[in-house]
């Protein structure tokens, strides 16, 4: 591999001109970036990359539409799909989003990660009901039509499984961003603020918790603090414009912005108001964090600040020296991402990345930073800081605080090793 | 149909409580809304809407995933698809987004409207090239890999066909929002600012226009002002996170925020810099606006402010008296939507709707307004105002200015008639 010009071309014009784009727009307006001298590219000419001849798709009529009327990706993208973990069981219970193949911040619905405890139910929305009862003045039983008559709001939020990255505590089986971070997706959700419904039923003064229950065969149940329910919880029926996907709770799910994924109860059929947590299976024997002293942290709802570089990332390869854009995702259950720093030397030096606007509360935030690779070994890292001042920990800091007994809430800085031949891998594998 | 309580239930608790949600959050914080007295609902109890028994999906394990690994909507949503116009030709060249079934602002990729002039080409991204030449210092030929190494940005923008609503000029064949307004969709796009590439090739001083050409069998060509290309044009390779859909130009399209759809050249293969417009077929014999005096307005790029109520809308039916949320979409090629007003009496009285945040430049903006229907005949209208002060015209105002010879750029206020039995229809049908 030789030092290539900025652009991949067979022949390169030797005339050079300082890159204008560093001075254009707001892309590089904030944060430390490569100096213009770093980017002095050779400019290619039209003699490079010539297509062999007029391609067949320009010479023949294309296909008509409506086949199918609900569109699908190009066949050339057939490998960009959700995938099982390497250790999938006979009846696998989760699939992961191919983060390394995605751009921007929205996860298309067909690639949204899934996690379920008894498969995906095929619910008839006409027959579905939501019951709200317990410590309330006026219990309610709602059809979907009833619910959808209430005033709605749309908000963009991530959902992350609390077990996202769990293999990084000990086993290090993940090779790609999809393997390690793929229990994470983001959508524009539309639904009814739960506070409207709770006002409707009249929560009694001693009511402080909600039991939320799914209509799937697991009848998954979790306890939700009333304070969160009143603050920003949504009863969601749509994602990215259309009705929820079956794997995401069709026709109704609970959305608790920034809380661990399993609490965002899918196929929601029941909300019961109580005075105390209900101590369900999923919050006693499961979904607690075992600490070094043998105690278990319970009700660790919040997904704390985290980030990952998705391009370039594990399993990919740099095929050329020269300019590459480092790009990734940052998120926090505490609200807004304030900044992301990127290192290419394993954490010795950091530069602030540019955040894609608009930065939204509890939503994936895309960051980008220009980088010139000259063939050296490198370790790429990103470090998120949120609006509370919380800084994403290093792996060492996380283990110092939490030990290595946990399955959940792994949010340490990810390190991708770049080899001198351009291969990229998880440093722990 | 009798006066129903707020909620659809068989029995209703006679105790009432003023709705709290008027005072909650920011939903109704701005704009004139129904007073609290308008919403005094009867509150239902749990005796209503009981499901007959535990449904089968709670008693049996659901389906596993990965079949298919690229997910699809629930079978119960099978009618929510793109549709042909009523007058579709043997080889139809456009399908429409089911706006009346959508929520929020994002159009899922499978429902994004399509318009093409020679079918959808099946382009191999490895073989695709983009050539930039003409009045430039250094012509370029780029592979997709070359292009995707440049710094990228993500932005949410609508695209609207200039012929959207064309039947409303004269024929009034449209019955639903999909029929009339469905050549409109919105996505989060990711791509390279065109200005970066133009800086790379070095546009000569006399270069003022670009010819953009598609690689489809129509080799669709349009002239683009250099000023727009430098301001905010994007070379887009991804929509809503994943690579472009074939119907949207896979692997590369031009995006000109706010300009008429056909200029956003799909399957982009060539950009030629010239001193003047190229006067292609699509901007001479097609896509001009015939005025009352027989002259043709040429180069009417901008899609001016427009809006439509999508719920309730044509083809739907109000099945109950009482509370309904009026909801719809507003957009403008001039930048930001500043306000939307809604009338339920055919334009005599107006109330300001609430706009869903974040309001973004040249993006669909969701508006909402509460309404109590008591069984009266009504005519629902929405009227958009953008940041330039442009106010969406009435049909009469539009025809006074433009006559009735046009096919394109119909952006008059849409009127939906609500009959006393609750049916909703286009007033012109």
XYZ file of C-alpha atoms in Angstrom, chain A:
429
model
C 0.000 0.000 0.000
C 1.520 3.277 -1.054
C 0.759 6.788 0.086
C -2.346 7.478 -1.936
C -3.789 10.817 -2.910
C -6.871 11.983 -1.106
C -9.008 10.400 -3.749
C -8.723 6.882 -5.038
C -7.684 7.300 -8.645
C -5.179 5.670 -10.890
C -3.583 8.916 -11.947
C -3.414 12.045 -9.894
C -2.891 15.608 -10.961
C 0.188 16.898 -9.195
C -1.264 20.355 -8.832
C -2.555 20.879 -5.335
C -4.815 23.341 -3.721
C -5.524 23.720 -0.067
C -8.773 22.111 0.844
C -11.511 24.652 0.935
C -13.902 22.588 2.862
C -12.181 23.229 6.148
C -13.306 26.788 5.794
C -16.807 26.024 4.568
C -20.036 25.865 6.552
C -20.071 24.822 10.163
C -18.800 21.301 9.837
C -15.442 21.973 11.364
C -16.441 25.149 13.115
C -16.110 23.799 16.629
C -13.506 21.641 18.214
C -9.906 20.935 17.392
C -9.526 19.460 13.937
C -6.719 18.576 11.602
C -4.962 21.634 10.336
C -5.389 22.431 6.667
C -1.815 21.319 6.051
C -2.805 17.818 7.139
C -5.233 17.554 4.284
C -3.175 18.792 1.342
C -4.573 16.298 -1.135
C -3.487 15.406 -4.572
C -6.421 16.177 -6.798
C -7.479 13.469 -9.168
C -8.479 13.966 -12.769
C -11.038 12.300 -14.944
C -8.587 9.765 -16.331
C -9.010 7.693 -13.193
C -11.879 5.345 -12.349
C -13.431 5.266 -15.793
C -16.370 2.911 -16.057
C -15.703 0.274 -18.719
C -18.701 1.211 -20.865
C -22.217 2.563 -20.623
C -23.759 0.315 -17.981
C -26.767 -1.863 -18.706
C -28.973 0.130 -16.326
C -28.611 3.212 -18.517
C -29.432 1.293 -21.688
C -32.542 -0.569 -20.553
C -35.780 0.452 -18.876
C -35.755 -0.104 -15.129
C -38.261 -2.027 -13.063
C -41.700 -0.665 -12.304
C -42.693 -0.126 -8.724
C -45.305 -1.708 -6.465
C -43.463 -4.967 -6.373
C -43.613 -4.974 -3.434
C -45.677 -1.863 -2.638
C -43.854 -1.725 0.685
C -40.301 -1.051 -0.471
C -37.095 -2.860 0.442
C -33.370 -2.090 0.257
C -31.240 -2.762 -2.805
C -30.182 -6.417 -3.238
C -26.596 -5.088 -3.058
C -27.271 -4.312 0.629
C -28.403 -7.850 1.479
C -25.727 -8.264 4.158
C -26.880 -5.187 6.066
C -29.279 -6.985 8.382
C -29.883 -7.617 12.040
C -27.794 -10.493 13.330
C -27.789 -12.969 16.159
C -25.033 -12.928 18.744
C -22.299 -15.523 18.231
C -23.627 -17.502 21.184
C -27.277 -17.580 20.115
C -29.496 -20.179 21.749
C -31.855 -22.565 19.949
C -34.655 -20.029 20.331
C -32.667 -16.795 20.186
C -34.054 -13.858 22.110
C -32.244 -10.891 20.623
C -30.829 -9.556 17.375
C -28.512 -6.630 16.829
C -28.437 -3.525 14.668
C -25.585 -3.247 12.111
C -24.322 0.060 13.492
C -21.141 -0.064 11.391
C -23.254 0.096 8.216
C -25.504 2.958 9.313
C -25.276 6.711 8.784
C -26.895 9.615 10.587
C -28.909 8.944 13.737
C -32.175 7.245 12.745
C -32.301 3.438 12.739
C -34.543 2.221 9.921
C -37.359 0.095 11.326
C -36.216 -3.032 9.473
C -32.871 -2.891 11.292
C -34.064 -1.892 14.772
C -32.592 -4.271 17.369
C -34.932 -6.676 19.123
C -35.010 -8.399 22.469
C -37.874 -10.544 23.689
C -38.461 -13.167 26.352
C -41.013 -15.427 24.658
C -40.894 -14.585 20.965
C -42.816 -11.914 19.082
C -46.608 -12.088 19.535
C -48.888 -11.498 16.544
C -51.345 -9.109 18.163
C -54.596 -8.056 16.506
C -54.832 -4.350 17.325
C -58.645 -4.466 17.322
C -58.578 -7.020 20.113
C -55.786 -5.418 22.133
C -56.633 -3.642 25.403
C -54.733 -1.501 27.869
C -55.975 -1.645 31.455
C -54.983 0.976 34.039
C -55.958 0.069 37.602
C -54.685 -0.280 41.182
C -54.440 2.795 43.398
C -56.520 4.991 41.096
C -59.866 6.746 41.409
C -61.277 5.511 38.099
C -59.803 2.399 36.484
C -59.787 2.368 32.701
C -59.834 -0.189 29.913
C -58.801 1.313 26.596
C -58.950 0.080 23.028
C -56.267 1.268 20.629
C -58.839 3.597 19.058
C -59.557 5.107 22.462
C -55.893 5.653 23.148
C -55.103 7.147 19.764
C -57.774 9.824 20.246
C -55.709 11.400 23.010
C -53.309 14.218 22.115
C -50.000 12.815 20.905
C -46.408 13.955 20.692
C -43.430 12.798 18.613
C -39.947 12.524 20.048
C -36.675 11.001 18.898
C -35.141 8.663 21.494
C -32.681 5.793 21.632
C -33.436 2.483 23.278
C -30.539 0.411 24.575
C -30.665 -3.020 26.181
C -29.029 -2.941 29.621
C -27.043 -5.981 28.486
C -25.550 -4.144 25.522
C -21.825 -4.869 25.607
C -22.184 -7.470 28.370
C -19.534 -9.721 26.810
C -17.030 -6.904 27.323
C -17.160 -7.425 31.090
C -15.261 -10.699 30.714
C -15.572 -12.750 27.556
C -14.755 -10.299 24.758
C -16.519 -12.310 22.087
C -17.520 -9.250 20.046
C -15.636 -8.289 16.935
C -17.803 -5.580 15.346
C -19.854 -2.603 16.498
C -22.913 -4.736 15.734
C -21.628 -7.536 17.980
C -20.657 -5.284 20.869
C -22.986 -2.270 20.695
C -25.826 -3.466 18.447
C -28.511 -3.760 21.152
C -29.030 -0.057 20.523
C -31.279 1.791 18.070
C -32.996 5.146 17.688
C -36.321 6.228 16.197
C -38.809 9.062 16.057
C -41.606 7.749 18.289
C -45.195 8.987 18.372
C -47.531 8.347 21.254
C -49.602 9.698 24.099
C -47.869 11.117 27.164
C -48.548 8.649 29.977
C -49.219 11.595 32.290
C -52.451 12.304 30.353
C -53.769 8.828 31.086
C -52.671 8.933 34.724
C -54.510 12.232 35.138
C -57.548 10.567 33.587
C -57.577 7.697 36.082
C -56.680 9.851 39.089
C -53.676 8.348 40.904
C -54.233 8.104 44.666
C -51.840 9.965 46.971
C -50.154 6.758 48.125
C -49.575 5.560 44.566
C -45.825 5.850 43.865
C -45.029 3.004 41.447
C -46.518 1.466 38.323
C -46.429 -2.162 37.303
C -46.151 -2.348 33.506
C -47.043 -5.678 31.889
C -46.719 -6.996 28.333
C -49.259 -9.100 26.436
C -46.581 -11.475 25.153
C -46.328 -15.040 26.447
C -43.668 -13.903 28.945
C -46.104 -11.279 30.277
C -42.968 -9.302 31.039
C -43.404 -7.054 34.074
C -41.351 -4.220 35.528
C -41.900 -1.590 38.237
C -41.749 2.016 37.041
C -41.396 5.009 39.383
C -44.485 7.227 39.158
C -42.213 10.240 38.933
C -40.737 8.978 35.645
C -44.191 8.060 34.339
C -45.390 11.615 34.934
C -42.209 13.274 33.666
C -41.686 12.049 30.119
C -43.029 8.507 29.626
C -44.976 7.846 26.428
C -47.524 5.244 25.369
C -46.083 4.730 21.902
C -47.952 3.410 18.872
C -45.716 4.602 16.004
C -42.007 4.563 15.149
C -40.393 6.474 12.290
C -43.797 7.485 10.955
C -45.537 4.125 10.696
C -47.202 1.904 13.284
C -44.816 0.042 15.598
C -43.114 -3.032 14.218
C -44.171 -6.371 15.785
C -40.713 -6.776 17.389
C -41.070 -3.303 18.919
C -44.380 -3.958 20.659
C -47.103 -3.620 18.037
C -49.580 -2.151 18.657
C -48.444 -0.433 21.899
C -45.304 -0.066 23.991
C -44.142 1.951 26.933
C -41.280 4.347 26.275
C -39.184 5.591 29.184
C -36.566 7.903 27.655
C -33.070 6.966 28.834
C -34.122 3.971 30.961
C -32.806 0.461 30.280
C -34.483 -1.272 27.354
C -36.403 -4.017 29.176
C -38.409 -1.411 31.139
C -39.850 -0.023 27.900
C -42.497 -2.743 28.063
C -43.610 -3.942 24.632
C -47.094 -5.190 23.725
C -48.244 -3.184 26.752
C -51.554 -4.432 28.183
C -51.602 -3.355 31.820
C -50.482 -0.591 34.145
C -51.184 -1.064 37.850
C -50.544 1.709 40.333
C -49.062 0.628 43.672
C -47.408 2.096 46.740
C -44.122 0.216 46.337
C -42.098 -1.629 43.698
C -43.676 -4.943 42.713
C -40.404 -6.945 42.927
C -41.008 -8.906 39.739
C -38.742 -11.665 38.464
C -37.092 -9.273 35.988
C -36.018 -6.857 38.725
C -34.968 -9.355 41.400
C -33.355 -12.463 39.910
C -32.687 -10.662 36.603
C -31.542 -7.179 35.596
C -29.655 -6.341 38.783
C -25.940 -5.546 38.981
C -23.794 -7.853 41.129
C -21.162 -5.764 42.910
C -17.686 -6.824 44.122
C -18.926 -7.230 47.729
C -21.680 -9.659 46.636
C -24.528 -7.191 46.988
C -26.821 -6.510 44.032
C -27.614 -3.024 42.824
C -31.354 -2.984 42.105
C -33.403 -0.514 40.071
C -30.457 0.831 38.085
C -32.745 2.310 35.511
C -30.598 4.911 33.821
C -28.406 4.167 30.819
C -25.409 6.376 31.462
C -23.342 8.236 28.853
C -21.669 6.041 26.256
C -20.289 6.239 22.746
C -18.750 4.128 20.014
C -16.868 4.830 16.803
C -18.789 3.069 14.030
C -16.578 4.070 11.101
C -13.929 2.823 10.917
C -14.675 -0.007 13.384
C -14.027 -3.667 14.095
C -14.152 -5.944 11.075
C -13.604 -3.087 8.623
C -10.334 -2.310 6.866
C -8.627 0.893 5.786
C -7.667 0.265 2.187
C -5.880 3.556 1.629
C -3.596 5.948 3.414
C -4.700 9.545 3.684
C -7.943 11.166 4.751
C -10.632 9.232 6.626
C -13.577 10.609 8.545
C -13.931 9.081 11.999
C -17.640 8.857 12.776
C -19.701 7.368 15.551
C -22.616 7.603 17.951
C -22.947 8.978 21.471
C -25.921 8.825 23.817
C -26.960 9.293 27.447
C -30.035 8.511 29.476
C -29.445 11.726 31.386
C -30.517 14.010 28.547
C -28.222 15.773 26.102
C -24.751 14.805 24.903
C -22.590 17.863 25.458
C -19.328 16.783 23.786
C -17.451 13.823 22.385
C -13.662 13.557 22.338
C -11.775 11.233 20.031
C -8.325 9.725 20.442
C -6.290 7.889 17.807
C -3.507 6.906 20.217
C -5.347 4.911 22.836
C -6.275 7.835 25.053
C -3.045 9.820 25.292
C -4.314 12.742 23.229
C -7.885 13.802 22.579
C -9.572 16.056 20.064
C -13.145 17.288 20.258
C -15.451 15.913 17.569
C -18.212 17.833 15.803
C -21.752 16.883 16.900
C -24.462 16.643 14.259
C -27.324 19.046 14.991
C -29.982 18.906 16.257
C -28.706 17.230 19.428
C -31.833 15.837 21.101
C -32.609 14.576 24.589
C -31.970 10.850 25.061
C -31.338 10.413 21.331
C -28.376 9.053 19.410
C -25.976 11.860 18.539
C -23.682 11.485 15.516
C -20.124 12.767 15.934
C -17.471 13.207 13.259
C -13.784 14.074 13.136
C -11.347 14.176 10.193
C -8.256 11.954 10.430
C -5.266 11.332 8.207
C -3.916 7.789 8.419
C -0.339 7.232 7.279
C -0.117 3.503 7.896
C 0.804 3.643 11.549
C -0.673 1.347 14.209
C -3.386 3.236 16.071
C -6.005 2.752 18.775
C -9.243 4.645 18.148
C -11.388 5.706 21.099
C -14.347 8.000 21.705
C -15.405 9.491 25.040
C -18.832 11.020 25.620
C -19.664 13.752 28.125
C -23.294 14.575 28.864
C -25.065 17.679 30.111
C -24.795 16.556 33.739
C -20.992 16.543 33.418
C -20.860 12.734 33.486
C -17.840 11.490 31.512
C -17.861 8.031 29.937
C -15.383 5.928 31.955
C -12.388 3.971 30.753
C -12.604 0.219 31.156
C -10.256 0.428 34.145
C -12.342 3.119 35.837
C -15.532 1.119 35.284
C -14.064 -2.075 36.749
C -12.574 -0.171 39.697
C -16.084 1.009 40.553
C -18.133 -2.029 39.638
C -15.892 -5.078 39.660
C -16.280 -7.768 37.007
C -19.349 -9.640 38.272
C -21.876 -7.617 36.328
C -23.826 -8.494 33.220
C -25.422 -5.108 32.702
C -24.681 -1.422 32.218
C -21.281 -1.782 30.594
C -20.529 1.690 29.245
C -16.723 1.882 29.109
C -14.790 3.515 26.295
C -14.422 1.181 23.308
C -10.943 0.725 21.847
C -10.513 -0.281 18.197
C -7.015 -1.344 17.154
C -5.873 -0.303 13.690
C -3.094 -2.553 12.402
C -0.370 -1.400 10.021
C -2.121 -3.280 7.233
C -5.337 -1.354 7.959
C -7.321 -4.104 9.680
C -9.458 -2.943 12.588
C -10.274 -5.096 15.584
C -11.532 -5.006 19.162
C -8.393 -4.567 21.309
C -9.698 -7.151 23.768
C -10.147 -9.940 21.230
